[in-house]
XYZ file of C-alpha atoms in Angstrom:
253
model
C -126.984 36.713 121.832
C -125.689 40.234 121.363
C -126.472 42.363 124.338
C -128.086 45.948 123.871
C -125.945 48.839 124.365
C -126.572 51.465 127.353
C -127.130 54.201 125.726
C -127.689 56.123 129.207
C -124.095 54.948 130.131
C -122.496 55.956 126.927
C -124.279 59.668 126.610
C -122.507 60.138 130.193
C -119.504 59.815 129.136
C -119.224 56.063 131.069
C -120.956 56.840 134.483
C -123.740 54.762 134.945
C -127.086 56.924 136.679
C -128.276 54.924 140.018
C -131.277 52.861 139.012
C -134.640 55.026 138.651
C -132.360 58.502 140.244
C -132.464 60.182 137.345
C -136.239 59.097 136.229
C -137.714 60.646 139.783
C -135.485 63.205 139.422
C -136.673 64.714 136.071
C -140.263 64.250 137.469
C -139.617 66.246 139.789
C -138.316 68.860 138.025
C -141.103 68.497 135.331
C -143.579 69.446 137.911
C -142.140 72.271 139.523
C -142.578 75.865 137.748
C -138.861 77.170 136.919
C -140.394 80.821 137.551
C -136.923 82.191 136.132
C -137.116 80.511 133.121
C -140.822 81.845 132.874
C -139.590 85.083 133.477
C -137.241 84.947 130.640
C -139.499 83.724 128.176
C -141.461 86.597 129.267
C -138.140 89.184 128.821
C -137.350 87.534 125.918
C -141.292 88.468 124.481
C -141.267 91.535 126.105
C -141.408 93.999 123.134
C -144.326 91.565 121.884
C -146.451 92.549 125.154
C -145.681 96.395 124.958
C -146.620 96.270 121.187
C -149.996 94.741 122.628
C -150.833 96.999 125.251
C -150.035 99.824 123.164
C -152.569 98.462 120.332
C -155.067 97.222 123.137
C -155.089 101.240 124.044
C -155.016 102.567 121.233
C -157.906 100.388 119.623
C -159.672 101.238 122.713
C -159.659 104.236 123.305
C -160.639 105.085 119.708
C -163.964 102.884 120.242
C -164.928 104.488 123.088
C -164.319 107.938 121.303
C -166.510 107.213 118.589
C -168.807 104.841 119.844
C -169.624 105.841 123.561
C -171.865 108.904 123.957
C -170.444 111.381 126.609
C -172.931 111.488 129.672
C -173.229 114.379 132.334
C -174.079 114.871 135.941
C -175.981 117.416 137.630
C -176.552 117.722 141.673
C -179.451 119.014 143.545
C -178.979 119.067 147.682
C -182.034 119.629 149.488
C -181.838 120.007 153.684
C -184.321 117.601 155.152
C -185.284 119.992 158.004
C -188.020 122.192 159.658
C -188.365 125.520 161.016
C -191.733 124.901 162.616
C -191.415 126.081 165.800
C -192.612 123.444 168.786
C -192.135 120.399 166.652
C -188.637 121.406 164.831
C -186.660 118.746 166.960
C -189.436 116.000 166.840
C -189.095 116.610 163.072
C -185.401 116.243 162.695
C -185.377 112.953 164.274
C -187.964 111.531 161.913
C -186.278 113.165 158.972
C -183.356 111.675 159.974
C -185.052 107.863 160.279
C -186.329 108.712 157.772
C -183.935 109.533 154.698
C -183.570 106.183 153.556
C -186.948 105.720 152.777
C -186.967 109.168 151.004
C -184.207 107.856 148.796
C -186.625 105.041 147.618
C -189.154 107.433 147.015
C -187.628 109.674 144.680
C -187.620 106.923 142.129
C -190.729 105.666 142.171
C -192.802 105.639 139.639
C -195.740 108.362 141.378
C -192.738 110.929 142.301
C -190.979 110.409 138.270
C -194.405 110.744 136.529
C -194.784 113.977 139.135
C -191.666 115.183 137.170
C -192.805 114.117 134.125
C -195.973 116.434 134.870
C -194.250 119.273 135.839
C -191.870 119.552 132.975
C -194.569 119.004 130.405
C -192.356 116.009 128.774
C -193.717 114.021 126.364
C -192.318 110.203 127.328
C -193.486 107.766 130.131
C -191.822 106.700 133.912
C -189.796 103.807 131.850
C -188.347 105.813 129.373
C -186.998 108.282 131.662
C -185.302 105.949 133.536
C -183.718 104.099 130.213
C -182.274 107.526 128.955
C -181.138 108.606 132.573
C -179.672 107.261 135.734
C -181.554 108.691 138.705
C -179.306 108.504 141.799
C -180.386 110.052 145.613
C -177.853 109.432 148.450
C -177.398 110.736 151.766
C -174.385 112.423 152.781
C -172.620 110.997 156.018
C -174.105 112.326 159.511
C -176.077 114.516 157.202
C -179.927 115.316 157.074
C -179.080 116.282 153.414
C -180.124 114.311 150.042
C -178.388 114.585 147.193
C -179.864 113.965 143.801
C -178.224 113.328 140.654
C -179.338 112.366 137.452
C -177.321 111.552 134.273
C -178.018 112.148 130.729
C -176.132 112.662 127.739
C -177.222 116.214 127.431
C -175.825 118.831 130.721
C -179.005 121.059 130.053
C -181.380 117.968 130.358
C -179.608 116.531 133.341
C -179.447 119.775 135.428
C -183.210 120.018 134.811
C -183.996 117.377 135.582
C -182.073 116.790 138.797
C -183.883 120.373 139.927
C -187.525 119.044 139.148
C -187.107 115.859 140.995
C -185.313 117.699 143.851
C -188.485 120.328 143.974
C -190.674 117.537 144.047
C -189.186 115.700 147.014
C -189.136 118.682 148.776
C -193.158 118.812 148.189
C -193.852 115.124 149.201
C -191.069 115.179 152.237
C -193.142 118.358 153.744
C -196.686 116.452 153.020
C -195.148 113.568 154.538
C -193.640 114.609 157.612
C -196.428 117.643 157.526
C -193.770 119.850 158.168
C -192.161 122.849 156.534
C -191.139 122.442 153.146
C -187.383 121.579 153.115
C -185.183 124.061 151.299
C -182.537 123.471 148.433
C -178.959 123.520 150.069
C -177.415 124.317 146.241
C -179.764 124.143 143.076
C -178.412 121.534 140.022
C -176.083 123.796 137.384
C -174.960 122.721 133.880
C -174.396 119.223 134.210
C -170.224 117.914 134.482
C -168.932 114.928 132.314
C -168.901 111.889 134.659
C -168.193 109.386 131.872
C -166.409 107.785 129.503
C -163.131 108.177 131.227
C -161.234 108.048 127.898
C -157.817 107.609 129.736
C -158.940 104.878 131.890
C -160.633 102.749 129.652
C -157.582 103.010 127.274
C -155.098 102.133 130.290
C -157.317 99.533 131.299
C -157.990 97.965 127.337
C -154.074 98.164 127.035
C -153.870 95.865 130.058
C -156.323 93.430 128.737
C -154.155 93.246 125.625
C -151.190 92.690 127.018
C -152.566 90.100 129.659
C -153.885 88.501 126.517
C -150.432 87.967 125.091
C -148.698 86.866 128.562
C -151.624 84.238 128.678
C -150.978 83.162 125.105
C -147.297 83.098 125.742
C -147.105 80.771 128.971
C -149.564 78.457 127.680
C -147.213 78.036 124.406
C -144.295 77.262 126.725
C -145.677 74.950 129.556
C -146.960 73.091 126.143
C -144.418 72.402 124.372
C -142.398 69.525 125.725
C -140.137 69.237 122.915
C -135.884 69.104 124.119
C -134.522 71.539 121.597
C -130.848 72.803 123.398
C -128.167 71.056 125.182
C -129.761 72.424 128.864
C -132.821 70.539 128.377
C -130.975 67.121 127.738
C -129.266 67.781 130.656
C -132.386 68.824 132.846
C -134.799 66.523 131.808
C -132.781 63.733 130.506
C -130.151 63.607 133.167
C -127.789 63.619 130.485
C -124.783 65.213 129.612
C -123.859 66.389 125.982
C -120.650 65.110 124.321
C -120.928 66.952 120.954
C -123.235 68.715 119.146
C -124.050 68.703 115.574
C -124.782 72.478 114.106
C -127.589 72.801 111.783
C -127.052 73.992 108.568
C -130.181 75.718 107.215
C -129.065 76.622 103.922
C -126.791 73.529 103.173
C -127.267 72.108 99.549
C -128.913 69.091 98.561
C -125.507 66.934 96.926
């Protein structure tokens, strides 16, 4: 009976591999991450991904110019504090206690339909807060609030952000039945708070190109196909006697 050639022992030039060395070997290597051959796949690609980010911003940014309405921001500060006489300290420790809960206040619906009154606007507590974004915070070791509203038009915003502040000062003083508080600084002509044109573009140009690095390792952890004479040897355990070059354009005889 003829007996089967080893092919294993005549690809290696006549050294035979130890029994199952080369087998656990090449698992091994198949399930480790060669992170320098990942990182020249990536090198090699590397125009690819700077094309991408550069379209990724690009595309970006030019949606959020013509699609995303500019918005603006205008600031009202009102002091939390009274001047009446024999009570002021008593006062300044509730007030202080007591600015969280005038936070929540300024955006409820009795205090926005307040504003609504005193502006004469034509629109209910819901739609107010749809078209704006109605913000009070308390600066740090401060008995200060800060209000801020948002719309898409300065004028409306600064307005706005006035009112409400006016009215807080009127329900603070009936709450606390103290002096009415003062404004620290009055709203002006609302400043653009968003979009942030270069940011979103930076940040679409990164999405882009994260896209194509994605799309790029997937492709190569993949494909498991042995295509040069360094993946014989590395997952084979094989070493390469000769080599036959292709010959793409070789006619048919």
């Amino acid at each position: 009976m003829d007996q089967k050639p080893n092919f294993n022992y005549a690809f290696n030039g006549g050294e035979a591999p130890a029994p199952g060395f080369r087998l656990q070997q090449a698992q091994r290597e198949e399930d480790e991450v060669d992170l320098m051959e990942i990182i020249r796949v990536l090198a090699h690609h590397a125009w690819i991904i700077v094309l991408a980010a550069l379209i990724g911003a690009v595309l970006v940014g030019v949606a959020v110019k013509l699609f995303v309405p500019a918005r603006y921001t205008a600031n009202a500060t009102i002091y939390v504090f009274s001047t009446e006489g024999e009570t002021s300290t008593q006062v300044i420790n509730v007030a202080d206690k007591m600015t969280t809960d005038f936070q929540i206040i300024g955006t409820t619906s009795t205090t926005l339909n307040l504003v609504i009154e005193e502006l004469g606007l034509d629109t209910t507590v819901e739609e107010l807060k749809k078209e704006n974004t109605i913000r009070l915070t308390n600066p740090t070791d401060s008995h200060m609030l800060r209000i801020s509203v948002t719309n898409e038009d300065p004028e409306v915003a600064a307005q706005l952000s006035n009112t409400l502040a006016s009215v807080m000062c009127d329900q603070i003083a009936d709450i606390m039945k103290s002096d009415r508080p003062q404004f620290v600084e009055p709203a002006s002509t609302g400043v653009k708070t968003s979009p942030a044109l270069k940011r979103d573009a930076i940040l679409g140009g990164l999405v882009f190109a994260m896209a194509v690095v994605a799309f790029l390792l997937i492709r190569y952890f993949n494909n498991d196909t042995i295509t040069t004479e360094e993946d014989v040897t590395r997952y084979l355990g094989l070493t390469t006697l000769s080599s036959v070059p292709l010959e793409r354009n070789m006619s048919r005889s």
